[in-house]
Structure formats: structure tokens, C-alpha cells
PDB file of C-alpha atoms and ligand atoms in Angstrom:
ATOM      1  CA  MET A   1      28.722  24.709  -9.524  1.00  0.00           C
ATOM      2  CA  GLY A   2      32.189  25.452  -8.305  1.00  0.00           C
ATOM      3  CA  PHE A   3      33.367  25.941  -4.742  1.00  0.00           C
ATOM      4  CA  PHE A   4      33.588  29.330  -2.876  1.00  0.00           C
ATOM      5  CA  ILE A   5      36.068  29.826  -0.185  1.00  0.00           C
ATOM      6  CA  THR A   6      36.567  33.030   1.865  1.00  0.00           C
ATOM      7  CA  PHE A   7      39.165  34.294   4.302  1.00  0.00           C
ATOM      8  CA  GLU A   8      38.211  36.783   6.995  1.00  0.00           C
ATOM      9  CA  GLY A   9      39.765  38.537   9.942  1.00  0.00           C
ATOM     10  CA  ILE A  10      41.062  41.818  11.179  1.00  0.00           C
ATOM     11  CA  GLU A  11      43.850  43.759   9.642  1.00  0.00           C
ATOM     12  CA  GLY A  12      47.316  42.140   9.958  1.00  0.00           C
ATOM     13  CA  CYS A  13      45.793  38.687  10.772  1.00  0.00           C
ATOM     14  CA  GLY A  14      47.605  37.028   7.691  1.00  0.00           C
ATOM     15  CA  LYS A  15      44.511  36.080   5.624  1.00  0.00           C
ATOM     16  CA  THR A  16      45.970  37.608   2.415  1.00  0.00           C
ATOM     17  CA  THR A  17      48.966  35.311   2.722  1.00  0.00           C
ATOM     18  CA  GLN A  18      46.830  32.187   3.308  1.00  0.00           C
ATOM     19  CA  ALA A  19      44.444  33.157   0.372  1.00  0.00           C
ATOM     20  CA  LYS A  20      47.517  33.507  -1.879  1.00  0.00           C
ATOM     21  CA  LYS A  21      49.101  30.255  -0.620  1.00  0.00           C
ATOM     22  CA  LEU A  22      45.855  28.374  -1.189  1.00  0.00           C
ATOM     23  CA  TYR A  23      45.285  29.813  -4.639  1.00  0.00           C
ATOM     24  CA  GLU A  24      48.844  28.772  -5.667  1.00  0.00           C
ATOM     25  CA  TYR A  25      48.368  25.213  -4.142  1.00  0.00           C
ATOM     26  CA  LEU A  26      45.089  24.613  -5.906  1.00  0.00           C
ATOM     27  CA  ASN A  27      46.578  25.736  -9.154  1.00  0.00           C
ATOM     28  CA  MET A  28      49.447  23.321  -8.699  1.00  0.00           C
ATOM     29  CA  LEU A  29      46.980  20.512  -8.129  1.00  0.00           C
ATOM     30  CA  GLY A  30      45.404  21.465 -11.508  1.00  0.00           C
ATOM     31  CA  PHE A  31      42.095  22.966 -10.341  1.00  0.00           C
ATOM     32  CA  LYS A  32      40.529  25.825 -12.134  1.00  0.00           C
ATOM     33  CA  THR A  33      40.995  28.449  -9.499  1.00  0.00           C
ATOM     34  CA  HIS A  34      40.551  32.191  -9.179  1.00  0.00           C
ATOM     35  CA  LEU A  35      41.953  34.488  -6.353  1.00  0.00           C
ATOM     36  CA  THR A  36      40.008  37.600  -5.742  1.00  0.00           C
ATOM     37  CA  LYS A  37      39.311  40.068  -2.997  1.00  0.00           C
ATOM     38  CA  GLU A  38      36.817  42.676  -1.556  1.00  0.00           C
ATOM     39  CA  PRO A  39      36.911  45.551  -2.040  1.00  0.00           C
ATOM     40  CA  GLY A  40      38.527  45.631  -5.356  1.00  0.00           C
ATOM     41  CA  GLY A  41      38.005  42.357  -7.149  1.00  0.00           C
ATOM     42  CA  THR A  42      36.953  44.096 -10.408  1.00  0.00           C
ATOM     43  CA  LEU A  43      38.107  47.248 -12.375  1.00  0.00           C
ATOM     44  CA  ILE A  44      35.170  49.237 -11.125  1.00  0.00           C
ATOM     45  CA  GLY A  45      35.811  47.713  -7.627  1.00  0.00           C
ATOM     46  CA  SER A  46      39.389  48.974  -7.660  1.00  0.00           C
ATOM     47  CA  GLU A  47      38.143  52.513  -8.019  1.00  0.00           C
ATOM     48  CA  ILE A  48      35.639  51.919  -5.146  1.00  0.00           C
ATOM     49  CA  ARG A  49      38.500  50.431  -3.042  1.00  0.00           C
ATOM     50  CA  ARG A  50      40.606  53.612  -3.551  1.00  0.00           C
ATOM     51  CA  ILE A  51      37.647  55.820  -2.503  1.00  0.00           C
ATOM     52  CA  LEU A  52      36.970  53.643   0.650  1.00  0.00           C
ATOM     53  CA  LEU A  53      40.564  53.403   1.797  1.00  0.00           C
ATOM     54  CA  SER A  54      41.830  56.872   1.165  1.00  0.00           C
ATOM     55  CA  GLN A  55      41.898  59.630   3.740  1.00  0.00           C
ATOM     56  CA  TRP A  56      39.415  62.395   3.009  1.00  0.00           C
ATOM     57  CA  GLU A  57      38.940  65.800   4.460  1.00  0.00           C
ATOM     58  CA  GLU A  58      35.182  65.553   3.875  1.00  0.00           C
ATOM     59  CA  LYS A  59      32.900  63.534   6.120  1.00  0.00           C
ATOM     60  CA  PHE A  60      32.617  59.848   5.232  1.00  0.00           C
ATOM     61  CA  PRO A  61      29.310  58.733   6.944  1.00  0.00           C
ATOM     62  CA  PRO A  62      29.129  55.036   7.913  1.00  0.00           C
ATOM     63  CA  ILE A  63      26.063  54.539   5.748  1.00  0.00           C
ATOM     64  CA  ALA A  64      28.007  55.783   2.695  1.00  0.00           C
ATOM     65  CA  GLU A  65      30.783  53.449   3.565  1.00  0.00           C
ATOM     66  CA  LEU A  66      28.371  50.484   3.923  1.00  0.00           C
ATOM     67  CA  LEU A  67      26.774  51.287   0.505  1.00  0.00           C
ATOM     68  CA  LEU A  68      30.098  51.537  -1.234  1.00  0.00           C
ATOM     69  CA  TYR A  69      31.162  48.104   0.121  1.00  0.00           C
ATOM     70  CA  GLU A  70      27.885  46.614  -1.065  1.00  0.00           C
ATOM     71  CA  ALA A  71      28.236  48.271  -4.436  1.00  0.00           C
ATOM     72  CA  ASP A  72      31.640  46.788  -4.811  1.00  0.00           C
ATOM     73  CA  ARG A  73      30.234  43.392  -3.902  1.00  0.00           C
ATOM     74  CA  SER A  74      27.398  43.584  -6.355  1.00  0.00           C
ATOM     75  CA  ILE A  75      29.842  44.220  -9.172  1.00  0.00           C
ATOM     76  CA  HIS A  76      32.188  41.610  -7.931  1.00  0.00           C
ATOM     77  CA  ILE A  77      29.497  38.857  -7.732  1.00  0.00           C
ATOM     78  CA  ASN A  78      28.024  39.624 -11.125  1.00  0.00           C
ATOM     79  CA  ASN A  79      31.327  39.986 -12.995  1.00  0.00           C
ATOM     80  CA  VAL A  80      33.622  37.532 -11.313  1.00  0.00           C
ATOM     81  CA  ILE A  81      32.224  35.200  -8.555  1.00  0.00           C
ATOM     82  CA  LYS A  82      29.030  33.948 -10.143  1.00  0.00           C
ATOM     83  CA  PRO A  83      30.261  33.463 -13.672  1.00  0.00           C
ATOM     84  CA  LEU A  84      33.351  31.522 -12.488  1.00  0.00           C
ATOM     85  CA  LEU A  85      31.427  29.333  -9.996  1.00  0.00           C
ATOM     86  CA  GLN A  86      29.101  28.443 -12.923  1.00  0.00           C
ATOM     87  CA  GLN A  87      32.220  27.374 -14.903  1.00  0.00           C
ATOM     88  CA  ASP A  88      33.143  25.084 -11.926  1.00  0.00           C
ATOM     89  CA  TYR A  89      35.972  27.210 -10.622  1.00  0.00           C
ATOM     90  CA  ILE A  90      37.254  27.293  -7.067  1.00  0.00           C
ATOM     91  CA  VAL A  91      36.828  30.938  -6.156  1.00  0.00           C
ATOM     92  CA  VAL A  92      38.993  32.089  -3.282  1.00  0.00           C
ATOM     93  CA  SER A  93      38.174  35.456  -1.873  1.00  0.00           C
ATOM     94  CA  ASP A  94      40.031  37.718   0.528  1.00  0.00           C
ATOM     95  CA  ARG A  95      37.002  39.021   2.446  1.00  0.00           C
ATOM     96  CA  PHE A  96      33.268  38.856   1.591  1.00  0.00           C
ATOM     97  CA  TYR A  97      29.996  39.897   3.298  1.00  0.00           C
ATOM     98  CA  ASP A  98      31.059  38.709   6.819  1.00  0.00           C
ATOM     99  CA  SER A  99      33.514  41.687   6.767  1.00  0.00           C
ATOM    100  CA  THR A 100      30.623  43.924   6.178  1.00  0.00           C
ATOM    101  CA  THR A 101      28.718  42.520   9.286  1.00  0.00           C
ATOM    102  CA  ALA A 102      31.892  42.694  11.256  1.00  0.00           C
ATOM    103  CA  TYR A 103      33.100  46.181  10.264  1.00  0.00           C
ATOM    104  CA  GLN A 104      29.844  48.160   9.482  1.00  0.00           C
ATOM    105  CA  HIS A 105      27.602  46.467  12.097  1.00  0.00           C
ATOM    106  CA  TYR A 106      29.848  45.436  14.952  1.00  0.00           C
ATOM    107  CA  GLY A 107      32.465  48.135  14.248  1.00  0.00           C
ATOM    108  CA  ARG A 108      30.438  51.118  13.080  1.00  0.00           C
ATOM    109  CA  GLY A 109      27.201  50.231  14.857  1.00  0.00           C
ATOM    110  CA  ILE A 110      24.898  50.241  11.892  1.00  0.00           C
ATOM    111  CA  ASP A 111      21.627  48.295  12.536  1.00  0.00           C
ATOM    112  CA  TYR A 112      22.211  44.524  12.175  1.00  0.00           C
ATOM    113  CA  ASN A 113      18.976  43.987  10.238  1.00  0.00           C
ATOM    114  CA  PHE A 114      19.751  46.642   7.809  1.00  0.00           C
ATOM    115  CA  VAL A 115      23.294  45.412   7.100  1.00  0.00           C
ATOM    116  CA  ASP A 116      22.005  41.854   6.850  1.00  0.00           C
ATOM    117  CA  PHE A 117      19.202  42.915   4.390  1.00  0.00           C
ATOM    118  CA  LEU A 118      21.795  44.626   2.108  1.00  0.00           C
ATOM    119  CA  ASN A 119      24.110  41.592   2.311  1.00  0.00           C
ATOM    120  CA  LYS A 120      21.325  39.245   1.463  1.00  0.00           C
ATOM    121  CA  THR A 121      19.974  41.407  -1.252  1.00  0.00           C
ATOM    122  CA  VAL A 122      23.346  42.151  -2.871  1.00  0.00           C
ATOM    123  CA  THR A 123      24.556  38.448  -2.782  1.00  0.00           C
ATOM    124  CA  GLU A 124      21.199  37.024  -4.097  1.00  0.00           C
ATOM    125  CA  GLY A 125      21.555  34.043  -1.805  1.00  0.00           C
ATOM    126  CA  LEU A 126      25.195  33.380  -2.675  1.00  0.00           C
ATOM    127  CA  LYS A 127      27.097  32.098   0.476  1.00  0.00           C
ATOM    128  CA  PRO A 128      30.657  30.970   0.831  1.00  0.00           C
ATOM    129  CA  ASP A 129      30.919  27.156   1.043  1.00  0.00           C
ATOM    130  CA  ILE A 130      33.613  27.533   3.663  1.00  0.00           C
ATOM    131  CA  THR A 131      34.972  30.568   5.568  1.00  0.00           C
ATOM    132  CA  PHE A 132      38.381  30.585   7.382  1.00  0.00           C
ATOM    133  CA  LEU A 133      38.483  33.167  10.148  1.00  0.00           C
ATOM    134  CA  LEU A 134      42.050  34.053  11.188  1.00  0.00           C
ATOM    135  CA  ASP A 135      41.656  35.043  14.694  1.00  0.00           C
ATOM    136  CA  ILE A 136      44.272  37.100  16.591  1.00  0.00           C
ATOM    137  CA  SER A 137      44.200  39.826  19.225  1.00  0.00           C
ATOM    138  CA  VAL A 138      44.240  43.435  17.911  1.00  0.00           C
ATOM    139  CA  GLU A 139      47.527  44.189  19.759  1.00  0.00           C
ATOM    140  CA  GLU A 140      49.321  41.251  18.045  1.00  0.00           C
ATOM    141  CA  ALA A 141      47.944  41.962  14.636  1.00  0.00           C
ATOM    142  CA  PHE A 142      48.842  45.650  14.684  1.00  0.00           C
ATOM    143  CA  LYS A 143      52.439  44.908  15.570  1.00  0.00           C
ATOM    144  CA  ARG A 144      52.581  43.347  12.045  1.00  0.00           C
ATOM    145  CA  LEU A 145      51.297  46.499  10.221  1.00  0.00           C
ATOM    146  CA  ASP A 146      54.461  48.299   9.433  1.00  0.00           C
ATOM    147  CA  ARG A 147      53.295  50.348   6.473  1.00  0.00           C
ATOM    148  CA  LYS A 148      51.237  53.545   6.385  1.00  0.00           C
ATOM    149  CA  LYS A 149      47.719  52.865   7.812  1.00  0.00           C
ATOM    150  CA  ASP A 150      44.725  53.337   5.435  1.00  0.00           C
ATOM    151  CA  ARG A 151      41.396  54.992   6.494  1.00  0.00           C
ATOM    152  CA  ILE A 152      39.934  51.994   8.248  1.00  0.00           C
ATOM    153  CA  GLU A 153      43.213  50.706   9.755  1.00  0.00           C
ATOM    154  CA  ASN A 154      43.495  54.230  11.250  1.00  0.00           C
ATOM    155  CA  GLU A 155      40.388  53.643  13.344  1.00  0.00           C
ATOM    156  CA  SER A 156      40.940  53.156  17.092  1.00  0.00           C
ATOM    157  CA  LEU A 157      42.004  49.958  18.694  1.00  0.00           C
ATOM    158  CA  ASP A 158      38.602  49.821  20.343  1.00  0.00           C
ATOM    159  CA  PHE A 159      36.823  49.809  16.906  1.00  0.00           C
ATOM    160  CA  HIS A 160      39.073  46.974  15.753  1.00  0.00           C
ATOM    161  CA  ARG A 161      38.454  45.064  18.980  1.00  0.00           C
ATOM    162  CA  LYS A 162      34.668  45.254  18.237  1.00  0.00           C
ATOM    163  CA  VAL A 163      35.381  43.971  14.760  1.00  0.00           C
ATOM    164  CA  ARG A 164      37.356  41.031  16.150  1.00  0.00           C
ATOM    165  CA  GLU A 165      34.603  40.093  18.605  1.00  0.00           C
ATOM    166  CA  GLY A 166      32.004  40.499  15.822  1.00  0.00           C
ATOM    167  CA  PHE A 167      33.735  38.021  13.601  1.00  0.00           C
ATOM    168  CA  LEU A 168      33.787  35.620  16.529  1.00  0.00           C
ATOM    169  CA  ILE A 169      30.053  36.064  17.126  1.00  0.00           C
ATOM    170  CA  ILE A 170      29.326  35.588  13.301  1.00  0.00           C
ATOM    171  CA  ALA A 171      31.506  32.375  13.337  1.00  0.00           C
ATOM    172  CA  GLU A 172      29.710  31.061  16.413  1.00  0.00           C
ATOM    173  CA  LYS A 173      26.299  31.513  14.713  1.00  0.00           C
ATOM    174  CA  GLU A 174      27.408  29.634  11.583  1.00  0.00           C
ATOM    175  CA  LYS A 175      29.635  26.877  12.952  1.00  0.00           C
ATOM    176  CA  ASP A 176      29.138  24.622   9.887  1.00  0.00           C
ATOM    177  CA  ARG A 177      30.556  27.189   7.500  1.00  0.00           C
ATOM    178  CA  PHE A 178      33.320  28.689   9.627  1.00  0.00           C
ATOM    179  CA  ILE A 179      36.708  27.349  10.547  1.00  0.00           C
ATOM    180  CA  ILE A 180      38.442  29.458  13.180  1.00  0.00           C
ATOM    181  CA  LEU A 181      42.287  29.439  12.907  1.00  0.00           C
ATOM    182  CA  ASP A 182      44.789  30.664  15.499  1.00  0.00           C
ATOM    183  CA  ALA A 183      46.426  33.288  13.538  1.00  0.00           C
ATOM    184  CA  THR A 184      49.375  33.593  15.982  1.00  0.00           C
ATOM    185  CA  LYS A 185      50.691  30.317  14.523  1.00  0.00           C
ATOM    186  CA  SER A 186      53.214  30.220  11.710  1.00  0.00           C
ATOM    187  CA  PRO A 187      51.935  30.680   8.137  1.00  0.00           C
ATOM    188  CA  ASP A 188      52.832  27.077   7.291  1.00  0.00           C
ATOM    189  CA  ASP A 189      51.100  25.665  10.339  1.00  0.00           C
ATOM    190  CA  ILE A 190      47.935  27.652   9.514  1.00  0.00           C
ATOM    191  CA  PHE A 191      48.125  26.540   5.914  1.00  0.00           C
ATOM    192  CA  GLN A 192      48.203  22.866   6.950  1.00  0.00           C
ATOM    193  CA  GLU A 193      44.952  23.403   8.850  1.00  0.00           C
ATOM    194  CA  VAL A 194      43.438  25.011   5.825  1.00  0.00           C
ATOM    195  CA  LEU A 195      44.362  22.019   3.753  1.00  0.00           C
ATOM    196  CA  LYS A 196      43.103  19.573   6.395  1.00  0.00           C
ATOM    197  CA  ALA A 197      39.651  21.314   6.493  1.00  0.00           C
ATOM    198  CA  LEU A 198      39.377  21.159   2.596  1.00  0.00           C
ATOM    199  CA  LYS A 199      40.370  17.525   2.579  1.00  0.00           C
ATOM    200  CA  GLU A 200      37.915  16.677   5.255  1.00  0.00           C
ATOM    201  CA  ARG A 201      35.135  18.298   3.092  1.00  0.00           C
ATOM    202  CA  LYS A 202      36.554  16.406   0.030  1.00  0.00           C
ATOM    203  CA  VAL A 203      37.220  19.653  -1.844  1.00  0.00           C
ATOM    204  CA  ILE A 204      40.758  18.428  -2.626  1.00  0.00           C
TER     205      ILE A 204
HETATM  206  P1  TMP B   1      41.948  44.590   3.062  1.00  0.00           P
HETATM  207  O1  TMP B   1      42.901  45.589   3.474  1.00  0.00           O
HETATM  208  O2  TMP B   1      41.923  43.370   3.990  1.00  0.00           O
HETATM  209  O3  TMP B   1      41.919  44.240   1.655  1.00  0.00           O
HETATM  210  O4  TMP B   1      40.509  45.233   3.403  1.00  0.00           O
HETATM  211  C1  TMP B   1      40.201  46.518   3.084  1.00  0.00           C
HETATM  212  C2  TMP B   1      39.570  47.179   4.316  1.00  0.00           C
HETATM  213  O5  TMP B   1      38.083  47.281   4.136  1.00  0.00           O
HETATM  214  C3  TMP B   1      39.776  46.548   5.688  1.00  0.00           C
HETATM  215  O6  TMP B   1      40.078  47.599   6.582  1.00  0.00           O
HETATM  216  C4  TMP B   1      38.431  45.926   6.039  1.00  0.00           C
HETATM  217  C5  TMP B   1      37.419  46.821   5.293  1.00  0.00           C
HETATM  218  N1  TMP B   1      36.217  46.313   4.929  1.00  0.00           N
HETATM  219  C6  TMP B   1      34.998  46.672   5.479  1.00  0.00           C
HETATM  220  O7  TMP B   1      35.036  47.584   6.392  1.00  0.00           O
HETATM  221  N2  TMP B   1      33.837  46.284   5.109  1.00  0.00           N
HETATM  222  C7  TMP B   1      33.775  45.202   4.053  1.00  0.00           C
HETATM  223  O8  TMP B   1      32.584  44.827   3.713  1.00  0.00           O
HETATM  224  C8  TMP B   1      34.973  44.820   3.481  1.00  0.00           C
HETATM  225  C9  TMP B   1      34.861  43.752   2.372  1.00  0.00           C
HETATM  226  C10 TMP B   1      36.096  45.372   3.921  1.00  0.00           C
END
């Protein structure tokens, strides 16, 4: 079995930069590595991502949003994550089910047990081996978002504050899996902490 690494955090926290840096570094070391993301880590998932992040005039109920994220994940796990882990790849994913707990439960307010049930059903017991949470205040993170905002980014600051708090609660509950990183630090400093954690766990 390979090794499964996920990056989590609110928009603008810099997790995509870190995931990419790690992917390139692992490749350079000669590891079989795959960089992926949710939503949109597959061809079908790219379509689902477009639906999820576009602005629509029609109502987009939170439950529909939740089910689409889970549909994307199911397709992602079955086509990409599981097959590659079975071939001993290190899989690096920009977001996974902790985002669903943070955004759809803590942000949208959907019942925790229902979200957790769907996460567990869809992942069939698959858990990240390590999760890096890039923590930053909503105010700081949103200063970095200079492009046009998508449907979720357009939510209120209050929504994003709940998501941030949610991530911190999730990380507190699973201290062994989570590494919380101060996302106000420079990308290079953060990356050194990522490498340190992976070395301590003898992944690299
Ligand atoms: P990204 O822009 O970081 O790729 O993430 C896409 C957006 O989807 C981001 O606003 C977070 C949101 N999201 C959820 O609300 N629930 C989820 O389960 C996932 C994976 C992402």
C-alpha cells in the first residue's frame, strides 16, 4: 500500500502551492507520486467541479452541494486514489473529506452524523495517512484572492470563519493524523515543516 497525503484549509491559505511543491519534490527524489485534487481529480469530476463552482440563477440547496462533492469523491477514489495506492504510489490530494465536514457541516450546517455517514460510506474506510491543515485568518487569506470569486468563495466572511473553526475542531479530534501549519509564514518555511513531518514519519 502506498501513502496518502492531503492538504486542507480555507480559500487562499496556500495549500495548492504546498501540494504542488511536495509533488515536485517527491518526484525529484524518485518516488512514484501523483498530485490530485477534490473536486475535479477525474474527467467526470472536472464536470462536477464546474457545476459546483459556477454561479447559477437556480437554487443550489446545501444537500445537493453535499451529494455532488461526495459523487466527485466516489469517482475519484475508485478511478485514481485506490488504484494508485495499490501500486504503492504516494498520492497527494489538494482537499479530501475533511473539506466536506468543514464546509458542508460546519459551514452550511448540515447534520454532522449525516455528513460523517456519507464520508465514511463513500471512502469505504480510506483515510489520509497524514493531513496538513494550513491555518490562517479569513481576513488574511482573502487579501490573497485577487481573481474573480467562485460560488463558494463568494459566501460571507462569516461562512468562511465557521469553515476555518471547523477545520481546527476536526484537527483537534484527530491529532495523530493532522499537522497544523501557520499559513502566514513564507511558502518555503511552510514547505520545510511539511518535509520535517514526512521525515519524522519516515515517509521520505
Ligand atoms: P479549491 O478551490 O480549493 O480547489 O476547492 C474548491 C471549493 O470547493 C472550495 O471553495 C472548497 C469547496 N469544497 C467543499 O465545499 N466541500 C468539499 O468537500 C470540497 C472537496 C471542496
